[in-house]
Short mmCIF file of C-alpha atoms in Angstrom, two decimals:
data_model
loop_
_atom_site.label_atom_id
_atom_site.label_comp_id
_atom_site.label_asym_id
_atom_site.label_seq_id
_atom_site.Cartn_x
_atom_site.Cartn_y
_atom_site.Cartn_z
CA MET A 8 45.10 6.13 -45.30
CA LEU A 9 46.60 3.82 -42.63
CA GLU A 10 47.66 1.12 -44.99
CA PRO A 11 50.36 -1.51 -45.57
CA ALA A 12 53.24 0.62 -47.77
CA ARG A 13 53.14 -0.39 -51.22
CA ARG A 14 56.27 -0.39 -54.32
CA ARG A 15 56.71 0.96 -57.26
CA GLY A 16 59.53 -1.08 -58.53
CA ARG A 17 62.46 -1.92 -55.73
CA GLN A 18 61.73 1.68 -54.26
CA TYR A 19 59.01 1.83 -51.35
CA LEU A 20 56.18 4.64 -51.45
CA ASN A 21 55.01 7.69 -49.66
CA PRO A 22 51.25 7.18 -47.68
CA VAL A 23 51.15 10.48 -49.59
CA PRO A 24 52.88 12.22 -52.79
CA THR A 25 55.90 13.50 -50.75
CA LYS A 26 58.86 15.31 -52.49
CA VAL A 27 62.19 14.15 -51.05
CA GLY A 28 64.91 16.82 -52.18
CA GLY A 29 68.52 16.06 -54.16
CA PHE A 30 71.09 16.82 -55.92
CA SER A 31 69.27 20.28 -56.47
CA THR A 32 68.56 20.63 -53.02
CA ILE A 33 72.20 20.46 -52.34
CA PHE A 34 72.86 23.15 -54.25
CA LYS A 35 70.76 25.55 -53.44
CA ILE A 36 72.00 25.17 -49.19
CA GLY A 37 75.12 24.34 -49.86
CA PRO A 38 76.32 28.50 -49.59
CA LYS A 39 74.64 28.30 -46.17
CA PHE A 40 75.39 24.42 -45.30
CA PHE A 41 79.31 25.77 -44.75
CA PHE A 42 80.03 29.34 -44.67
CA GLY A 43 77.12 29.90 -42.20
CA THR A 44 77.77 27.75 -39.53
CA LYS A 45 77.79 29.90 -35.73
CA ALA A 46 75.64 29.24 -33.92
CA ARG A 47 74.19 26.01 -35.97
CA SER A 48 76.18 24.25 -32.47
CA PRO A 49 76.42 24.79 -29.55
CA GLN A 50 79.23 27.76 -28.72
CA SER A 51 80.68 25.89 -26.00
CA PRO A 52 80.62 22.76 -24.04
CA LEU A 53 77.65 21.04 -22.93
CA GLY A 54 76.97 18.92 -19.71
CA PRO A 55 78.96 16.99 -18.66
CA PHE A 56 75.85 15.00 -18.91
CA ARG A 57 75.61 11.18 -16.18
CA THR A 58 73.20 8.93 -16.57
CA ASP A 59 72.74 7.11 -13.13
CA ALA A 60 72.35 2.87 -14.41
CA GLU A 61 71.29 1.79 -10.94
CA VAL A 62 68.27 3.49 -11.49
CA TYR A 63 67.84 0.26 -13.55
CA SER A 64 67.92 -1.48 -10.97
CA THR A 65 64.67 -0.62 -10.02
CA ARG A 66 60.90 -0.16 -11.91
CA PRO A 67 59.56 3.32 -11.97
CA HIS A 68 57.29 3.93 -9.87
CA SER A 69 54.44 5.14 -12.29
CA GLY A 70 55.17 2.95 -14.25
CA LEU A 71 56.92 4.78 -17.40
CA ARG A 72 59.90 5.78 -17.61
CA VAL A 73 62.47 7.49 -20.31
CA THR A 74 65.93 8.15 -20.89
CA TRP A 75 66.88 10.65 -23.41
CA MET A 76 70.67 10.33 -25.08
CA GLY A 77 69.64 13.29 -27.73
CA HIS A 78 68.43 12.88 -30.71
CA SER A 79 66.02 10.93 -31.13
CA THR A 80 67.75 7.57 -29.07
CA SER A 81 65.49 6.77 -25.60
CA ILE A 82 65.49 4.17 -23.86
CA LEU A 83 61.70 3.21 -23.04
CA GLU A 84 60.54 1.99 -20.29
CA ILE A 85 56.69 0.91 -20.74
CA ASP A 86 54.24 -1.48 -18.47
CA GLY A 87 57.10 -3.79 -17.43
CA VAL A 88 59.41 -3.61 -20.64
CA ARG A 89 62.49 -1.71 -21.62
CA ILE A 90 63.42 -0.52 -24.97
CA LEU A 91 65.65 0.94 -26.92
CA ILE A 92 64.96 3.62 -29.60
CA ASP A 93 66.98 4.49 -32.23
CA PRO A 94 69.97 3.13 -30.84
CA VAL A 95 73.24 5.57 -32.73
CA TRP A 96 75.65 6.01 -30.09
CA ASP A 97 78.29 6.92 -32.27
CA GLU A 98 80.09 9.98 -32.73
CA ARG A 99 79.38 11.13 -36.11
CA ALA A 100 75.51 10.36 -38.13
CA SER A 101 78.05 9.39 -41.21
CA PRO A 102 78.91 6.45 -42.98
CA THR A 103 82.76 7.09 -41.73
CA THR A 104 84.79 8.47 -39.01
CA TRP A 105 87.08 10.96 -39.54
CA SER A 106 83.79 13.13 -41.43
CA GLY A 107 79.97 13.88 -41.13
CA PRO A 108 77.95 16.07 -38.17
CA LYS A 109 79.70 15.50 -34.58
CA ARG A 110 77.74 15.10 -31.91
CA PHE A 111 77.67 17.55 -29.25
CA PHE A 112 78.17 15.91 -26.65
CA PRO A 113 78.88 12.42 -25.47
CA ALA A 114 76.25 9.34 -24.62
CA PRO A 115 75.47 9.84 -20.53
CA LEU A 116 75.72 6.07 -20.15
CA GLY A 117 78.56 3.31 -21.56
CA LEU A 118 77.30 0.73 -24.23
CA ASP A 119 78.90 -1.77 -21.16
CA GLU A 120 75.59 0.22 -18.47
CA ILE A 121 73.40 -0.67 -21.07
CA PRO A 122 70.40 -2.11 -18.65
CA ASP A 123 68.66 -5.44 -19.77
CA ILE A 124 66.77 -4.27 -23.19
CA ASP A 125 63.73 -6.60 -24.18
CA ALA A 126 63.29 -4.57 -27.40
CA VAL A 127 64.76 -2.92 -29.90
CA LEU A 128 63.08 -0.17 -32.16
CA ILE A 129 65.21 1.15 -35.21
CA SER A 130 61.91 3.18 -37.27
CA HIS A 131 64.68 3.81 -40.73
CA ASP A 132 68.26 3.49 -41.61
CA HIS A 133 69.16 6.73 -41.76
CA TYR A 134 72.59 6.95 -39.88
CA ASP A 135 71.46 8.93 -37.04
CA HIS A 136 68.81 6.24 -36.14
CA LEU A 137 70.90 3.88 -36.82
CA GLY A 138 74.77 3.81 -35.97
CA ALA A 139 77.00 1.05 -37.10
CA GLU A 140 79.44 0.83 -34.55
CA SER A 141 77.07 1.00 -32.05
CA VAL A 142 74.75 -1.56 -33.27
CA ARG A 143 78.27 -3.92 -33.81
CA ALA A 144 78.93 -3.16 -30.36
CA MET A 145 75.09 -4.20 -29.10
CA ALA A 146 74.67 -7.38 -31.40
CA SER A 147 77.69 -9.92 -28.71
CA ARG A 148 76.56 -7.71 -25.88
CA PRO A 149 74.90 -9.89 -23.21
CA ALA A 150 72.02 -6.95 -22.59
CA PHE A 151 70.75 -7.43 -25.67
CA ARG A 152 70.63 -11.72 -25.36
CA GLU A 153 67.13 -11.96 -25.97
CA ALA A 154 65.82 -8.37 -27.62
CA GLN A 155 64.17 -8.73 -30.35
CA TRP A 156 66.02 -5.79 -32.89
CA ILE A 157 62.01 -4.36 -34.65
CA THR A 158 62.61 -2.58 -37.95
CA PRO A 159 60.14 -1.20 -41.13
CA LEU A 160 60.94 -3.99 -44.01
CA GLY A 161 64.03 -4.62 -45.79
CA VAL A 162 66.56 -3.31 -42.46
CA GLY A 163 66.95 -6.62 -40.52
CA ALA A 164 69.59 -7.14 -43.92
CA ILE A 165 71.38 -3.83 -42.37
CA LEU A 166 71.32 -5.20 -39.09
CA GLU A 167 72.57 -8.30 -39.96
CA LYS A 168 75.16 -7.43 -41.49
CA LEU A 169 76.14 -5.79 -38.39
CA GLY A 170 76.67 -8.86 -35.98
CA VAL A 171 72.65 -9.09 -35.74
CA PRO A 172 71.78 -12.76 -35.37
CA ALA A 173 68.85 -13.14 -38.08
CA GLU A 174 66.66 -15.04 -35.18
CA HIS A 175 66.29 -12.31 -32.84
CA CYS A 176 65.10 -9.71 -35.93
CA ARG A 177 62.33 -9.06 -36.64
CA GLU A 178 60.63 -7.05 -39.91
CA LEU A 179 56.97 -5.30 -39.99
CA ASN A 180 55.11 -3.75 -42.72
CA TRP A 181 53.28 -0.50 -41.80
CA MET A 182 50.49 -2.02 -39.87
CA ASP A 183 52.15 -4.76 -38.52
CA SER A 184 52.20 -5.81 -35.16
CA VAL A 185 54.45 -7.63 -32.46
CA GLY A 186 53.47 -8.65 -28.74
CA VAL A 187 56.81 -7.96 -26.66
CA GLY A 188 56.05 -9.00 -22.57
CA GLY A 189 52.51 -6.87 -21.97
CA LEU A 190 52.85 -4.73 -25.04
CA GLN A 191 52.03 -4.28 -28.91
CA ILE A 192 53.76 -2.48 -31.15
CA THR A 193 52.26 -1.82 -34.60
CA ALA A 194 54.83 -0.20 -36.91
CA LEU A 195 52.28 2.55 -38.37
CA PRO A 196 53.19 4.73 -41.63
CA THR A 197 54.99 8.39 -41.98
CA ARG A 198 56.44 10.31 -44.01
CA HIS A 199 60.00 10.94 -44.81
CA PHE A 200 62.75 8.32 -46.60
CA SER A 201 64.82 5.91 -46.76
CA GLY A 202 69.08 5.24 -47.67
CA ARG A 203 72.03 5.32 -46.39
CA SER A 204 73.48 6.85 -49.81
CA LEU A 205 72.03 8.39 -52.83
CA LEU A 206 72.54 5.27 -54.37
CA ASN A 207 69.33 3.35 -52.62
CA ARG A 208 66.97 5.20 -51.07
CA PHE A 209 63.38 4.28 -50.48
CA GLU A 210 64.87 0.92 -50.75
CA THR A 211 63.72 0.33 -47.50
CA LEU A 212 60.68 1.06 -45.37
CA TRP A 213 60.13 3.37 -42.90
CA ALA A 214 57.45 3.26 -39.79
CA SER A 215 56.62 4.90 -36.82
CA PHE A 216 55.86 3.25 -34.26
CA ALA A 217 52.64 2.94 -31.77
CA ILE A 218 53.99 1.31 -28.49
CA VAL A 219 50.12 -0.32 -26.06
CA GLY A 220 50.45 -1.01 -22.68
CA PRO A 221 47.88 -2.71 -20.67
CA GLN A 222 48.72 0.72 -18.52
CA HIS A 223 49.81 2.93 -20.72
CA ARG A 224 50.38 3.83 -24.70
CA VAL A 225 52.63 5.80 -26.63
CA TYR A 226 53.29 7.03 -30.34
CA TYR A 227 56.86 7.10 -31.26
CA GLY A 228 56.98 9.78 -34.41
CA ALA A 229 60.28 9.18 -35.73
CA ASP A 230 61.14 11.09 -38.50
CA SER A 231 57.96 13.13 -40.81
CA GLY A 232 56.37 15.40 -42.74
CA GLU A 233 52.66 16.30 -41.40
CA TRP A 234 50.30 14.25 -42.87
CA SER A 235 46.38 13.49 -42.89
CA GLY A 236 47.34 10.30 -41.34
CA PHE A 237 48.14 11.66 -37.88
CA ARG A 238 44.21 11.95 -36.80
CA GLU A 239 43.76 8.17 -37.45
CA ILE A 240 46.50 6.79 -35.77
CA GLY A 241 45.22 9.42 -32.57
CA MET A 242 42.14 7.26 -32.62
CA GLN A 243 43.31 4.70 -33.58
CA PHE A 244 46.29 3.63 -31.10
CA GLY A 245 45.20 5.77 -28.63
CA PRO A 246 45.12 8.37 -26.49
CA PHE A 247 48.72 8.70 -26.12
CA ASP A 248 49.73 9.38 -22.46
CA LEU A 249 53.41 10.23 -24.33
CA THR A 250 53.79 11.33 -27.66
CA MET A 251 57.31 11.56 -29.60
CA LEU A 252 57.64 13.66 -31.60
CA GLU A 253 60.23 15.14 -34.11
CA ILE A 254 61.78 19.25 -34.09
CA GLY A 255 65.03 20.01 -35.88
CA ALA A 256 66.55 19.63 -39.08
CA SER A 257 63.81 21.45 -40.09
CA ASP A 258 63.72 22.89 -43.47
CA PRO A 259 61.29 24.86 -45.91
CA LEU A 260 63.15 23.15 -48.46
CA TRP A 261 61.99 20.36 -47.17
CA ALA A 262 59.38 20.58 -44.62
CA ASP A 263 57.21 16.88 -46.87
CA ILE A 264 59.68 15.19 -44.86
CA HIS A 265 60.48 16.95 -41.73
CA MET A 266 57.49 18.37 -39.54
CA GLY A 267 59.61 21.62 -37.20
CA PRO A 268 58.20 22.32 -34.66
CA ASP A 269 55.50 24.02 -35.26
CA GLY A 270 54.57 21.04 -37.76
CA ALA A 271 55.30 18.93 -34.17
CA VAL A 272 52.53 21.07 -32.41
CA ARG A 273 50.01 20.58 -35.29
CA SER A 274 50.19 17.17 -35.78
CA PHE A 275 50.13 16.93 -31.88
CA GLN A 276 46.97 17.89 -32.13
CA ALA A 277 45.64 15.85 -35.19
CA LEU A 278 46.58 12.46 -33.02
CA GLY A 279 44.85 14.07 -30.29
CA GLY A 280 46.55 16.35 -28.27
CA HIS A 281 46.09 14.01 -25.22
CA GLY A 282 49.01 13.50 -22.30
CA LEU A 283 52.48 15.21 -23.21
CA LEU A 284 54.69 15.85 -26.20
CA MET A 285 58.31 15.00 -26.35
CA PRO A 286 60.90 17.18 -28.34
CA ILE A 287 62.55 14.56 -30.23
CA HIS A 288 65.10 14.68 -33.31
CA TRP A 289 67.13 17.91 -31.88
CA GLY A 290 70.32 18.67 -28.98
CA LEU A 291 72.82 16.15 -31.03
CA PHE A 292 73.57 16.88 -33.77
CA ASP A 293 73.88 19.20 -36.75
CA LEU A 294 71.46 18.75 -39.75
CA ALA A 295 69.79 21.99 -40.68
CA LEU A 296 70.21 24.93 -41.49
CA HIS A 297 69.16 26.65 -37.90
CA TYR A 298 70.46 27.48 -35.18
CA TRP A 299 70.91 23.65 -32.88
CA THR A 300 68.20 25.64 -29.94
CA GLN A 301 66.06 27.59 -32.37
CA PRO A 302 63.59 24.28 -32.06
CA ILE A 303 63.15 24.05 -28.70
CA GLU A 304 62.40 27.79 -28.52
CA ARG A 305 60.41 27.59 -30.83
CA ILE A 306 58.05 24.86 -29.66
CA TRP A 307 59.13 25.90 -25.72
CA GLY A 308 55.95 29.11 -25.26
CA VAL A 309 53.28 27.40 -27.32
CA ALA A 310 50.29 28.30 -25.26
CA GLU A 311 48.63 25.97 -23.37
CA LEU A 312 51.16 23.16 -24.92
CA LYS A 313 52.21 20.81 -22.35
CA LEU A 314 55.66 18.95 -22.86
CA TRP A 315 58.04 16.42 -20.87
CA SER A 316 61.91 17.39 -21.91
CA PRO A 317 64.27 16.18 -19.87
CA ALA A 318 67.16 16.26 -19.50
CA PRO A 319 69.83 14.13 -21.27
CA GLY A 320 70.81 11.51 -19.57
CA VAL A 321 67.78 11.33 -17.05
CA PRO A 322 66.35 8.43 -16.32
CA THR A 323 63.10 9.92 -15.76
CA GLU A 324 59.17 8.67 -14.86
CA VAL A 325 56.08 9.84 -16.61
CA VAL A 326 53.42 11.61 -14.63
CA LYS A 327 50.48 12.18 -16.11
CA GLY A 328 48.66 15.88 -16.43
CA GLU A 329 52.80 16.96 -15.30
CA GLU A 330 55.12 18.34 -17.53
CA LEU A 331 58.63 18.48 -17.31
CA ARG A 332 61.03 21.51 -18.72
CA SER A 333 64.66 20.91 -18.67
CA GLU A 334 66.39 24.14 -19.19
CA TRP A 335 69.88 21.90 -19.87
CA TRP A 336 70.13 24.02 -23.40
CA ARG A 337 70.35 27.88 -21.95
#
């Protein structure tokens, strides 16, 4: 089940048969999207959220610390290595600066305040995971001078156009691994798709990542629908101390590629149900038809589920077995 990605012509294939919405989906959701906007975005300003950058001058006592910036962007500090995941500081998750989903709140940490980064993980090329203006700015900053930029196949070319040196880019197929410090980072299959326009879908690969250190293990699920491979991922690369799974931007029309909160609970259990579940892919952009708090409200009351859900921008240690339930969104 877990094997390198295959292609048909120029397009990569999902690990299992998967339906991805096209123009017909746009026609189905169009009226609801444009005329049903109430509560899909916050009705009053959120925050302000502010990251104390001085925290990064001291290593986490537990060996594992995460700063969630909203949606899927995080700074992960694990066993002495600092990783930036899916960097989006852009104002909009969009190819333009004047239209498209706009941030619910400003980034808690300024681009010039980001600490030295050892590696940048980019799961796929969608705009809510790869911010063009963010990457362009980071490519020239001292904090990223020694960073490895780790991506699925094909995404390196996008980074190079944005100013990242080619020698700093490392493209992985599913099941490929790269070492960073004492970590082993492995790209793994997900059930999703790629493309920065409707005309180049599937032409670059998408991935999740197992991040395995000498003391801790983290699974970053990125974007995915539910699929049978989660059980094998958990058996081969777990048990995980922290499992980061998407809960937002879901809808029955595209359930194959976004699991939603109920799917996240099932997928967490399939991965082994060990450690803590960190909900991601919510709370920053309006990318679906549901109320903006619906994903976290849905998962909040699941019995016997150990959640780790911090406030945006707060560098927070992950302690084995200790839940964290910030209610910043209420």
